[in-house]
Amino acid sequence: MMARKIIISAVALLVLTPAARADADAPWGDPVRAVNALLAKGSGLTFKETGTVGMHYRDAGSTPTGTFRYNGGYIIRTKGAANLSRSGVVASKMTRTLEFDSGWRNLREQAAQGDPWAFDMNAQQQAHYKISVKGYSYASGPLYKPKVPAGKTWARLGKLPGADAAYGDQVINVFEPGTLKALMARSKRGDMLTFADDAHGKRHRVPFYNGNATFAQLFALSPTFRKVLGGRLLPEYRNIRIFWSMTFTKEGLPIQVTSGWERLDKSFPQQNGNLSTWYGFGPHAAIAPPPATRVATPNRQPLGDDRIDAFMRPFG
């Protein structure tokens, strides 16, 4: 039977295959129950992410530094691991790079002229690393090198939860059972089944769910979303609508989460963004703080190293 394409949300396009009658009638696991079992077991997980951000700076007055002009976008590529406990994600680590489109030359020129926003974005075209464990988060790479003393290679970002390294690009945390339950209640289950790959490349035939909420609603629902926004949602961003799609194995384990949004206000630096995260599960990963002799407090926090950072300050 020929596959059909349908759009499942404003930000995700999946190729769906009509379900065989036996598959459609088969019982599917409860994702909330399955996630609770993962937490109780103390499972480890791996994740990989791919996403895009569209950026449109129209004039100097709309930028955080007053000089930076950039019209283009970039691709996010991340891979990492995390450990779970009954309280959720307790430790995580990741490697992340950005790939800019044709606007990169302008970005490089602005960085060379000393614009700090352009410098921070341009630096992320090389891999950077983040570790969140034992109540603190640490980062390393070209973005942080000029912000710590010579001889230090890691910047301590402060007291942050173990989930910090795994979220900031992806903001939908399906490993918060209360949040997952609320998102499921706001989602529509697809009538079709689709093949989905997990972080290990294994393919599953699964149902999908999609839904949406405003930033304000997600802020009220999700402790992770509140954390990545620094505990404050600025009023001008409350009504941005975030869309998501979620797929799970037959047993209810998360396979893929896609989330994204779009703004029509041309003065805002991020016009749109989407990110897909694929999950795989296994034993706990080795996640430890970097050697204390290599760690320092940065002299300046970067102006942005996650796609959600743009929403932590007013623009315009």
PDB file of C-alpha atoms in Angstrom:
ATOM      1  CA  MET A   1       0.000   0.000   0.000  1.00  0.00           C
ATOM      2  CA  MET A   2       1.456   3.364  -1.011  1.00  0.00           C
ATOM      3  CA  ALA A   3       2.697   5.586   1.839  1.00  0.00           C
ATOM      4  CA  ARG A   4       0.938   8.903   2.359  1.00  0.00           C
ATOM      5  CA  LYS A   5       2.394  12.158   3.652  1.00  0.00           C
ATOM      6  CA  ILE A   6       0.566  14.236   6.219  1.00  0.00           C
ATOM      7  CA  ILE A   7       1.629  17.226   8.286  1.00  0.00           C
ATOM      8  CA  ILE A   8       1.339  16.394  12.000  1.00  0.00           C
ATOM      9  CA  SER A   9       2.180  19.848  13.379  1.00  0.00           C
ATOM     10  CA  ALA A  10       3.380  23.257  12.330  1.00  0.00           C
ATOM     11  CA  VAL A  11       6.973  22.077  12.614  1.00  0.00           C
ATOM     12  CA  ALA A  12       7.185  18.389  11.695  1.00  0.00           C
ATOM     13  CA  LEU A  13       6.524  16.401   8.536  1.00  0.00           C
ATOM     14  CA  LEU A  14       6.384  12.612   8.768  1.00  0.00           C
ATOM     15  CA  VAL A  15       5.824   9.948   6.125  1.00  0.00           C
ATOM     16  CA  LEU A  16       2.995   7.825   7.463  1.00  0.00           C
ATOM     17  CA  THR A  17       1.916   4.349   6.480  1.00  0.00           C
ATOM     18  CA  PRO A  18      -1.663   3.079   6.969  1.00  0.00           C
ATOM     19  CA  ALA A  19      -1.777   0.666   9.876  1.00  0.00           C
ATOM     20  CA  ALA A  20      -2.599  -2.956   9.378  1.00  0.00           C
ATOM     21  CA  ARG A  21      -5.778  -3.900  11.222  1.00  0.00           C
ATOM     22  CA  ALA A  22      -3.879  -6.065  13.696  1.00  0.00           C
ATOM     23  CA  ASP A  23      -1.496  -3.199  14.507  1.00  0.00           C
ATOM     24  CA  ALA A  24      -4.301  -0.678  14.874  1.00  0.00           C
ATOM     25  CA  ASP A  25      -6.146  -2.909  17.318  1.00  0.00           C
ATOM     26  CA  ALA A  26      -3.049  -3.873  19.310  1.00  0.00           C
ATOM     27  CA  PRO A  27      -2.786  -2.429  22.833  1.00  0.00           C
ATOM     28  CA  TRP A  28      -0.234   0.356  23.168  1.00  0.00           C
ATOM     29  CA  GLY A  29       1.667   1.055  26.361  1.00  0.00           C
ATOM     30  CA  ASP A  30       0.930   4.071  28.532  1.00  0.00           C
ATOM     31  CA  PRO A  31       3.824   6.557  28.047  1.00  0.00           C
ATOM     32  CA  VAL A  32       3.423   8.063  31.524  1.00  0.00           C
ATOM     33  CA  ARG A  33       3.591   4.628  33.128  1.00  0.00           C
ATOM     34  CA  ALA A  34       6.559   3.651  30.941  1.00  0.00           C
ATOM     35  CA  VAL A  35       8.476   6.832  31.851  1.00  0.00           C
ATOM     36  CA  ASN A  36       7.763   6.295  35.545  1.00  0.00           C
ATOM     37  CA  ALA A  37       9.198   2.784  35.195  1.00  0.00           C
ATOM     38  CA  LEU A  38      12.348   4.198  33.567  1.00  0.00           C
ATOM     39  CA  LEU A  39      12.767   6.663  36.432  1.00  0.00           C
ATOM     40  CA  ALA A  40      12.241   3.974  39.058  1.00  0.00           C
ATOM     41  CA  LYS A  41      14.781   1.750  37.300  1.00  0.00           C
ATOM     42  CA  GLY A  42      17.338   4.561  37.086  1.00  0.00           C
ATOM     43  CA  SER A  43      17.842   4.059  33.360  1.00  0.00           C
ATOM     44  CA  GLY A  44      20.452   5.784  31.246  1.00  0.00           C
ATOM     45  CA  LEU A  45      19.578   7.336  27.917  1.00  0.00           C
ATOM     46  CA  THR A  46      21.281   8.620  24.805  1.00  0.00           C
ATOM     47  CA  PHE A  47      19.958  11.390  22.606  1.00  0.00           C
ATOM     48  CA  LYS A  48      20.732  13.010  19.297  1.00  0.00           C
ATOM     49  CA  GLU A  49      19.202  16.205  17.965  1.00  0.00           C
ATOM     50  CA  THR A  50      18.859  18.092  14.703  1.00  0.00           C
ATOM     51  CA  GLY A  51      17.119  21.418  14.392  1.00  0.00           C
ATOM     52  CA  THR A  52      16.988  24.737  12.601  1.00  0.00           C
ATOM     53  CA  VAL A  53      16.614  28.356  13.649  1.00  0.00           C
ATOM     54  CA  GLY A  54      15.605  31.137  11.247  1.00  0.00           C
ATOM     55  CA  MET A  55      17.080  34.509  12.228  1.00  0.00           C
ATOM     56  CA  HIS A  56      16.154  37.863  10.668  1.00  0.00           C
ATOM     57  CA  TYR A  57      17.756  41.013  11.970  1.00  0.00           C
ATOM     58  CA  ARG A  58      16.322  43.897   9.958  1.00  0.00           C
ATOM     59  CA  ASP A  59      18.023  46.885  11.566  1.00  0.00           C
ATOM     60  CA  ALA A  60      20.679  47.681  14.148  1.00  0.00           C
ATOM     61  CA  GLY A  61      18.169  49.057  16.612  1.00  0.00           C
ATOM     62  CA  SER A  62      16.519  45.683  17.131  1.00  0.00           C
ATOM     63  CA  THR A  63      19.650  43.847  18.258  1.00  0.00           C
ATOM     64  CA  PRO A  64      21.019  43.351  21.776  1.00  0.00           C
ATOM     65  CA  THR A  65      24.292  45.161  21.016  1.00  0.00           C
ATOM     66  CA  GLY A  66      23.016  47.812  18.627  1.00  0.00           C
ATOM     67  CA  THR A  67      25.453  46.951  15.800  1.00  0.00           C
ATOM     68  CA  PHE A  68      24.886  43.378  14.686  1.00  0.00           C
ATOM     69  CA  ARG A  69      22.992  42.751  11.419  1.00  0.00           C
ATOM     70  CA  TYR A  70      22.335  39.195  10.266  1.00  0.00           C
ATOM     71  CA  ASN A  71      19.679  37.696   8.016  1.00  0.00           C
ATOM     72  CA  GLY A  72      19.815  33.938   7.735  1.00  0.00           C
ATOM     73  CA  GLY A  73      19.663  30.847   9.865  1.00  0.00           C
ATOM     74  CA  TYR A  74      21.551  27.907  11.258  1.00  0.00           C
ATOM     75  CA  ILE A  75      21.339  24.169  11.877  1.00  0.00           C
ATOM     76  CA  ILE A  76      21.795  22.659  15.341  1.00  0.00           C
ATOM     77  CA  ARG A  77      23.469  19.262  15.740  1.00  0.00           C
ATOM     78  CA  THR A  78      23.736  17.700  19.184  1.00  0.00           C
ATOM     79  CA  LYS A  79      24.481  14.307  20.662  1.00  0.00           C
ATOM     80  CA  GLY A  80      24.607  13.383  24.315  1.00  0.00           C
ATOM     81  CA  ALA A  81      23.657  11.147  27.207  1.00  0.00           C
ATOM     82  CA  ALA A  82      21.735  11.494  30.443  1.00  0.00           C
ATOM     83  CA  ASN A  83      20.960   9.526  33.587  1.00  0.00           C
ATOM     84  CA  LEU A  84      17.554   9.156  35.198  1.00  0.00           C
ATOM     85  CA  SER A  85      16.368   8.677  38.746  1.00  0.00           C
ATOM     86  CA  ARG A  86      13.001   8.994  40.480  1.00  0.00           C
ATOM     87  CA  SER A  87      13.419  12.773  40.399  1.00  0.00           C
ATOM     88  CA  GLY A  88      13.933  12.885  36.616  1.00  0.00           C
ATOM     89  CA  VAL A  89      17.113  13.696  34.681  1.00  0.00           C
ATOM     90  CA  VAL A  90      19.853  13.891  37.332  1.00  0.00           C
ATOM     91  CA  ALA A  91      22.935  14.221  35.091  1.00  0.00           C
ATOM     92  CA  SER A  92      23.560  14.958  31.433  1.00  0.00           C
ATOM     93  CA  LYS A  93      26.295  15.749  28.939  1.00  0.00           C
ATOM     94  CA  MET A  94      26.324  16.802  25.318  1.00  0.00           C
ATOM     95  CA  THR A  95      28.383  17.894  22.313  1.00  0.00           C
ATOM     96  CA  ARG A  96      26.869  20.614  20.116  1.00  0.00           C
ATOM     97  CA  THR A  97      27.733  22.486  16.921  1.00  0.00           C
ATOM     98  CA  LEU A  98      25.984  25.074  14.747  1.00  0.00           C
ATOM     99  CA  GLU A  99      26.098  25.241  10.949  1.00  0.00           C
ATOM    100  CA  PHE A 100      25.285  28.645   9.428  1.00  0.00           C
ATOM    101  CA  ASP A 101      23.909  29.281   5.960  1.00  0.00           C
ATOM    102  CA  SER A 102      25.040  31.914   3.450  1.00  0.00           C
ATOM    103  CA  GLY A 103      24.864  34.639   6.093  1.00  0.00           C
ATOM    104  CA  TRP A 104      27.954  33.213   7.784  1.00  0.00           C
ATOM    105  CA  ARG A 105      30.353  35.631   6.032  1.00  0.00           C
ATOM    106  CA  ASN A 106      28.472  38.600   7.468  1.00  0.00           C
ATOM    107  CA  LEU A 107      28.449  36.929  10.885  1.00  0.00           C
ATOM    108  CA  ARG A 108      32.235  36.429  10.747  1.00  0.00           C
ATOM    109  CA  GLU A 109      32.815  40.050   9.709  1.00  0.00           C
ATOM    110  CA  GLN A 110      30.686  41.368  12.559  1.00  0.00           C
ATOM    111  CA  ALA A 111      32.548  39.125  15.009  1.00  0.00           C
ATOM    112  CA  ALA A 112      35.917  40.417  13.739  1.00  0.00           C
ATOM    113  CA  GLN A 113      34.701  43.985  14.313  1.00  0.00           C
ATOM    114  CA  GLY A 114      34.208  43.162  17.975  1.00  0.00           C
ATOM    115  CA  ASP A 115      30.478  42.615  18.228  1.00  0.00           C
ATOM    116  CA  PRO A 116      30.021  40.212  21.192  1.00  0.00           C
ATOM    117  CA  TRP A 117      26.737  38.702  19.953  1.00  0.00           C
ATOM    118  CA  ALA A 118      28.251  37.892  16.559  1.00  0.00           C
ATOM    119  CA  PHE A 119      31.382  36.512  18.250  1.00  0.00           C
ATOM    120  CA  ASP A 120      29.365  34.204  20.494  1.00  0.00           C
ATOM    121  CA  MET A 121      27.295  32.866  17.605  1.00  0.00           C
ATOM    122  CA  ASN A 122      30.269  32.479  15.263  1.00  0.00           C
ATOM    123  CA  ALA A 123      32.308  30.585  17.891  1.00  0.00           C
ATOM    124  CA  GLN A 124      29.689  27.851  18.032  1.00  0.00           C
ATOM    125  CA  GLN A 125      30.509  26.638  14.537  1.00  0.00           C
ATOM    126  CA  GLN A 126      33.116  24.560  16.348  1.00  0.00           C
ATOM    127  CA  ALA A 127      32.026  21.860  18.783  1.00  0.00           C
ATOM    128  CA  HIS A 128      31.349  22.836  22.345  1.00  0.00           C
ATOM    129  CA  TYR A 129      30.570  20.669  25.327  1.00  0.00           C
ATOM    130  CA  LYS A 130      28.390  20.841  28.408  1.00  0.00           C
ATOM    131  CA  ILE A 131      28.204  18.681  31.544  1.00  0.00           C
ATOM    132  CA  SER A 132      25.515  18.993  34.218  1.00  0.00           C
ATOM    133  CA  VAL A 133      26.046  16.919  37.343  1.00  0.00           C
ATOM    134  CA  LYS A 134      25.981  17.191  41.138  1.00  0.00           C
ATOM    135  CA  GLY A 135      24.094  20.473  41.113  1.00  0.00           C
ATOM    136  CA  TYR A 136      26.353  22.408  38.724  1.00  0.00           C
ATOM    137  CA  SER A 137      26.703  22.901  34.993  1.00  0.00           C
ATOM    138  CA  TYR A 138      30.005  23.258  33.111  1.00  0.00           C
ATOM    139  CA  ALA A 139      30.793  24.205  29.511  1.00  0.00           C
ATOM    140  CA  SER A 140      33.883  24.100  27.315  1.00  0.00           C
ATOM    141  CA  GLY A 141      34.842  25.090  23.790  1.00  0.00           C
ATOM    142  CA  PRO A 142      35.756  28.137  21.674  1.00  0.00           C
ATOM    143  CA  LEU A 143      32.735  30.055  22.979  1.00  0.00           C
ATOM    144  CA  TYR A 144      34.067  29.864  26.544  1.00  0.00           C
ATOM    145  CA  LYS A 145      37.841  29.964  26.053  1.00  0.00           C
ATOM    146  CA  PRO A 146      38.144  33.791  26.094  1.00  0.00           C
ATOM    147  CA  LYS A 147      35.841  33.986  29.107  1.00  0.00           C
ATOM    148  CA  VAL A 148      38.053  31.976  31.509  1.00  0.00           C
ATOM    149  CA  PRO A 149      41.688  32.535  32.612  1.00  0.00           C
ATOM    150  CA  ALA A 150      44.584  31.030  30.645  1.00  0.00           C
ATOM    151  CA  GLY A 151      45.122  27.381  31.514  1.00  0.00           C
ATOM    152  CA  LYS A 152      41.443  26.801  32.308  1.00  0.00           C
ATOM    153  CA  THR A 153      39.319  24.877  29.824  1.00  0.00           C
ATOM    154  CA  TRP A 154      35.928  24.670  31.545  1.00  0.00           C
ATOM    155  CA  ALA A 155      33.547  27.439  32.601  1.00  0.00           C
ATOM    156  CA  ARG A 156      31.344  26.747  35.608  1.00  0.00           C
ATOM    157  CA  LEU A 157      27.942  28.169  34.708  1.00  0.00           C
ATOM    158  CA  GLY A 158      26.516  27.995  38.215  1.00  0.00           C
ATOM    159  CA  LYS A 159      24.080  25.930  40.243  1.00  0.00           C
ATOM    160  CA  LEU A 160      21.879  24.242  37.688  1.00  0.00           C
ATOM    161  CA  PRO A 161      19.955  20.946  37.608  1.00  0.00           C
ATOM    162  CA  GLY A 162      21.287  17.755  36.084  1.00  0.00           C
ATOM    163  CA  ALA A 163      18.982  18.193  33.099  1.00  0.00           C
ATOM    164  CA  ASP A 164      20.608  21.487  32.052  1.00  0.00           C
ATOM    165  CA  ALA A 165      22.943  20.011  29.420  1.00  0.00           C
ATOM    166  CA  ALA A 166      20.071  18.109  27.796  1.00  0.00           C
ATOM    167  CA  TYR A 167      17.639  21.030  27.479  1.00  0.00           C
ATOM    168  CA  GLY A 168      17.763  24.563  26.137  1.00  0.00           C
ATOM    169  CA  ASP A 169      17.415  23.655  22.477  1.00  0.00           C
ATOM    170  CA  GLN A 170      14.777  21.010  23.168  1.00  0.00           C
ATOM    171  CA  VAL A 171      12.327  22.394  25.742  1.00  0.00           C
ATOM    172  CA  ILE A 172       9.826  19.514  25.907  1.00  0.00           C
ATOM    173  CA  ASN A 173      10.969  17.224  28.735  1.00  0.00           C
ATOM    174  CA  VAL A 174       9.067  13.951  28.490  1.00  0.00           C
ATOM    175  CA  PHE A 175      10.961  12.649  31.548  1.00  0.00           C
ATOM    176  CA  GLU A 176       8.839  14.820  33.845  1.00  0.00           C
ATOM    177  CA  PRO A 177       5.832  12.512  34.315  1.00  0.00           C
ATOM    178  CA  GLY A 178       3.539  15.351  35.367  1.00  0.00           C
ATOM    179  CA  THR A 179       4.506  17.413  32.335  1.00  0.00           C
ATOM    180  CA  LEU A 180       4.187  14.416  30.020  1.00  0.00           C
ATOM    181  CA  LYS A 181       0.727  13.629  31.378  1.00  0.00           C
ATOM    182  CA  ALA A 182      -0.360  17.234  30.811  1.00  0.00           C
ATOM    183  CA  LEU A 183       1.076  17.295  27.276  1.00  0.00           C
ATOM    184  CA  MET A 184      -0.637  14.008  26.437  1.00  0.00           C
ATOM    185  CA  ALA A 185      -3.917  15.519  27.613  1.00  0.00           C
ATOM    186  CA  ARG A 186      -3.346  18.414  25.195  1.00  0.00           C
ATOM    187  CA  SER A 187      -2.326  16.124  22.303  1.00  0.00           C
ATOM    188  CA  LYS A 188      -4.234  14.393  19.563  1.00  0.00           C
ATOM    189  CA  ARG A 189      -3.241  10.831  18.810  1.00  0.00           C
ATOM    190  CA  GLY A 190      -2.764  10.126  15.126  1.00  0.00           C
ATOM    191  CA  ASP A 191      -4.973   7.582  13.440  1.00  0.00           C
ATOM    192  CA  MET A 192      -1.980   6.294  11.470  1.00  0.00           C
ATOM    193  CA  LEU A 193       1.228   4.551  12.406  1.00  0.00           C
ATOM    194  CA  THR A 194       4.643   5.691  11.276  1.00  0.00           C
ATOM    195  CA  PHE A 195       8.131   4.227  11.291  1.00  0.00           C
ATOM    196  CA  ALA A 196      10.493   6.117  13.603  1.00  0.00           C
ATOM    197  CA  ASP A 197      14.205   5.684  14.341  1.00  0.00           C
ATOM    198  CA  ASP A 198      15.523   6.008  17.885  1.00  0.00           C
ATOM    199  CA  ALA A 199      18.936   7.378  18.914  1.00  0.00           C
ATOM    200  CA  HIS A 200      20.506   3.984  18.153  1.00  0.00           C
ATOM    201  CA  GLY A 201      19.071   3.863  14.629  1.00  0.00           C
ATOM    202  CA  LYS A 202      16.595   1.099  15.497  1.00  0.00           C
ATOM    203  CA  ARG A 203      13.272   1.442  13.691  1.00  0.00           C
ATOM    204  CA  HIS A 204       9.898   1.163  15.416  1.00  0.00           C
ATOM    205  CA  ARG A 205       6.360   1.228  14.086  1.00  0.00           C
ATOM    206  CA  VAL A 206       4.549   3.636  16.368  1.00  0.00           C
ATOM    207  CA  PRO A 207       1.571   5.935  16.903  1.00  0.00           C
ATOM    208  CA  PHE A 208       2.228   9.652  17.018  1.00  0.00           C
ATOM    209  CA  TYR A 209       0.788  12.456  19.128  1.00  0.00           C
ATOM    210  CA  ASN A 210       0.796  16.172  18.397  1.00  0.00           C
ATOM    211  CA  GLY A 211      -0.396  19.245  20.232  1.00  0.00           C
ATOM    212  CA  ASN A 212       0.386  22.833  21.104  1.00  0.00           C
ATOM    213  CA  ALA A 213       0.337  25.368  23.929  1.00  0.00           C
ATOM    214  CA  THR A 214       1.446  28.920  24.552  1.00  0.00           C
ATOM    215  CA  PHE A 215       4.779  29.640  26.193  1.00  0.00           C
ATOM    216  CA  ALA A 216       2.816  30.779  29.256  1.00  0.00           C
ATOM    217  CA  GLN A 217       0.965  27.451  29.465  1.00  0.00           C
ATOM    218  CA  LEU A 218       4.153  25.400  29.063  1.00  0.00           C
ATOM    219  CA  PHE A 219       5.878  27.624  31.643  1.00  0.00           C
ATOM    220  CA  ALA A 220       3.124  26.743  34.131  1.00  0.00           C
ATOM    221  CA  LEU A 221       3.308  23.028  33.308  1.00  0.00           C
ATOM    222  CA  SER A 222       7.033  22.275  33.066  1.00  0.00           C
ATOM    223  CA  PRO A 223       9.764  22.822  35.703  1.00  0.00           C
ATOM    224  CA  THR A 224      12.371  22.295  32.956  1.00  0.00           C
ATOM    225  CA  PHE A 225      10.925  25.073  30.792  1.00  0.00           C
ATOM    226  CA  ARG A 226      10.930  27.381  33.800  1.00  0.00           C
ATOM    227  CA  LYS A 227      14.587  26.517  34.501  1.00  0.00           C
ATOM    228  CA  VAL A 228      15.831  27.089  30.944  1.00  0.00           C
ATOM    229  CA  LEU A 229      14.165  30.518  30.984  1.00  0.00           C
ATOM    230  CA  GLY A 230      15.874  31.393  34.239  1.00  0.00           C
ATOM    231  CA  GLY A 231      12.624  31.232  36.194  1.00  0.00           C
ATOM    232  CA  ARG A 232      11.074  34.197  34.375  1.00  0.00           C
ATOM    233  CA  LEU A 233       8.899  34.441  31.261  1.00  0.00           C
ATOM    234  CA  LEU A 234       8.866  37.981  29.886  1.00  0.00           C
ATOM    235  CA  PRO A 235       5.316  39.247  29.164  1.00  0.00           C
ATOM    236  CA  GLU A 236       5.996  39.894  25.465  1.00  0.00           C
ATOM    237  CA  TYR A 237       6.729  36.178  24.914  1.00  0.00           C
ATOM    238  CA  ARG A 238       3.802  34.658  26.830  1.00  0.00           C
ATOM    239  CA  ASN A 239       1.553  34.140  23.805  1.00  0.00           C
ATOM    240  CA  ILE A 240       4.071  32.537  21.454  1.00  0.00           C
ATOM    241  CA  ARG A 241       2.611  29.162  20.539  1.00  0.00           C
ATOM    242  CA  ILE A 242       4.837  26.097  20.724  1.00  0.00           C
ATOM    243  CA  PHE A 243       3.915  22.987  18.726  1.00  0.00           C
ATOM    244  CA  TRP A 244       5.112  19.470  19.445  1.00  0.00           C
ATOM    245  CA  SER A 245       4.897  15.933  18.139  1.00  0.00           C
ATOM    246  CA  MET A 246       5.832  12.818  20.127  1.00  0.00           C
ATOM    247  CA  THR A 247       6.298   9.173  19.210  1.00  0.00           C
ATOM    248  CA  PHE A 248       6.660   6.197  21.554  1.00  0.00           C
ATOM    249  CA  THR A 249       7.409   2.497  21.257  1.00  0.00           C
ATOM    250  CA  LYS A 250       4.623  -0.019  21.559  1.00  0.00           C
ATOM    251  CA  GLU A 251       5.615  -0.285  25.246  1.00  0.00           C
ATOM    252  CA  GLY A 252       5.299   3.496  25.695  1.00  0.00           C
ATOM    253  CA  LEU A 253       8.997   4.456  25.736  1.00  0.00           C
ATOM    254  CA  PRO A 254       9.835   7.816  24.125  1.00  0.00           C
ATOM    255  CA  ILE A 255      11.428   7.598  20.672  1.00  0.00           C
ATOM    256  CA  GLN A 256      11.239  11.096  19.237  1.00  0.00           C
ATOM    257  CA  VAL A 257      10.088  14.543  20.354  1.00  0.00           C
ATOM    258  CA  THR A 258       9.864  17.469  17.932  1.00  0.00           C
ATOM    259  CA  SER A 259       9.064  20.998  19.062  1.00  0.00           C
ATOM    260  CA  GLY A 260       9.011  24.389  17.396  1.00  0.00           C
ATOM    261  CA  TRP A 261       7.526  27.848  17.153  1.00  0.00           C
ATOM    262  CA  GLU A 262       7.193  30.768  14.753  1.00  0.00           C
ATOM    263  CA  ARG A 263       7.058  34.542  15.290  1.00  0.00           C
ATOM    264  CA  LEU A 264       5.852  37.057  12.727  1.00  0.00           C
ATOM    265  CA  ASP A 265       7.435  40.069  14.452  1.00  0.00           C
ATOM    266  CA  LYS A 266      10.356  40.925  12.126  1.00  0.00           C
ATOM    267  CA  SER A 267      12.233  42.823  14.856  1.00  0.00           C
ATOM    268  CA  PHE A 268      12.697  39.659  16.907  1.00  0.00           C
ATOM    269  CA  PRO A 269      15.981  37.779  16.297  1.00  0.00           C
ATOM    270  CA  GLN A 270      14.437  34.298  16.054  1.00  0.00           C
ATOM    271  CA  GLN A 271      11.623  34.118  13.528  1.00  0.00           C
ATOM    272  CA  ASN A 272      11.165  30.357  13.831  1.00  0.00           C
ATOM    273  CA  GLY A 273      12.799  27.297  15.290  1.00  0.00           C
ATOM    274  CA  ASN A 274      12.310  23.550  15.434  1.00  0.00           C
ATOM    275  CA  LEU A 275      14.218  20.674  16.951  1.00  0.00           C
ATOM    276  CA  SER A 276      13.840  16.902  16.809  1.00  0.00           C
ATOM    277  CA  THR A 277      15.315  14.730  19.572  1.00  0.00           C
ATOM    278  CA  TRP A 278      15.706  10.956  19.242  1.00  0.00           C
ATOM    279  CA  TYR A 279      16.086   8.786  22.365  1.00  0.00           C
ATOM    280  CA  GLY A 280      17.665   5.427  23.097  1.00  0.00           C
ATOM    281  CA  PHE A 281      17.963   3.671  26.473  1.00  0.00           C
ATOM    282  CA  GLY A 282      20.572   1.601  28.278  1.00  0.00           C
ATOM    283  CA  PRO A 283      22.757   1.593  31.400  1.00  0.00           C
ATOM    284  CA  HIS A 284      23.848   4.766  33.178  1.00  0.00           C
ATOM    285  CA  ALA A 285      26.433   6.831  31.310  1.00  0.00           C
ATOM    286  CA  ALA A 286      29.697   7.963  32.912  1.00  0.00           C
ATOM    287  CA  ILE A 287      29.018  11.632  33.714  1.00  0.00           C
ATOM    288  CA  ALA A 288      31.425  13.365  36.082  1.00  0.00           C
ATOM    289  CA  PRO A 289      32.450  16.982  36.723  1.00  0.00           C
ATOM    290  CA  PRO A 290      35.592  18.164  34.908  1.00  0.00           C
ATOM    291  CA  PRO A 291      38.833  18.298  36.976  1.00  0.00           C
ATOM    292  CA  ALA A 292      38.624  21.183  39.452  1.00  0.00           C
ATOM    293  CA  THR A 293      42.050  22.465  38.319  1.00  0.00           C
ATOM    294  CA  ARG A 294      40.617  23.094  34.835  1.00  0.00           C
ATOM    295  CA  VAL A 295      37.464  24.942  35.973  1.00  0.00           C
ATOM    296  CA  ALA A 296      36.898  28.686  36.441  1.00  0.00           C
ATOM    297  CA  THR A 297      33.945  31.046  36.690  1.00  0.00           C
ATOM    298  CA  PRO A 298      33.573  32.872  33.340  1.00  0.00           C
ATOM    299  CA  ASN A 299      34.118  36.631  33.259  1.00  0.00           C
ATOM    300  CA  ARG A 300      31.069  36.973  31.007  1.00  0.00           C
ATOM    301  CA  GLN A 301      28.167  34.654  30.358  1.00  0.00           C
ATOM    302  CA  PRO A 302      27.648  34.038  26.607  1.00  0.00           C
ATOM    303  CA  LEU A 303      24.860  36.044  24.987  1.00  0.00           C
ATOM    304  CA  GLY A 304      23.358  32.818  23.685  1.00  0.00           C
ATOM    305  CA  ASP A 305      24.367  29.162  23.572  1.00  0.00           C
ATOM    306  CA  ASP A 306      20.888  27.579  23.400  1.00  0.00           C
ATOM    307  CA  ARG A 307      18.066  28.463  21.029  1.00  0.00           C
ATOM    308  CA  ILE A 308      15.797  29.380  23.975  1.00  0.00           C
ATOM    309  CA  ASP A 309      18.270  32.004  25.242  1.00  0.00           C
ATOM    310  CA  ALA A 310      16.808  34.652  22.933  1.00  0.00           C
ATOM    311  CA  PHE A 311      13.648  34.597  25.038  1.00  0.00           C
ATOM    312  CA  MET A 312      15.522  35.482  28.241  1.00  0.00           C
ATOM    313  CA  ARG A 313      15.912  39.161  27.249  1.00  0.00           C
ATOM    314  CA  PRO A 314      13.661  41.749  25.610  1.00  0.00           C
ATOM    315  CA  PHE A 315      14.317  42.858  22.054  1.00  0.00           C
ATOM    316  CA  GLY A 316      12.923  45.684  19.990  1.00  0.00           C
TER     317      GLY A 316
END
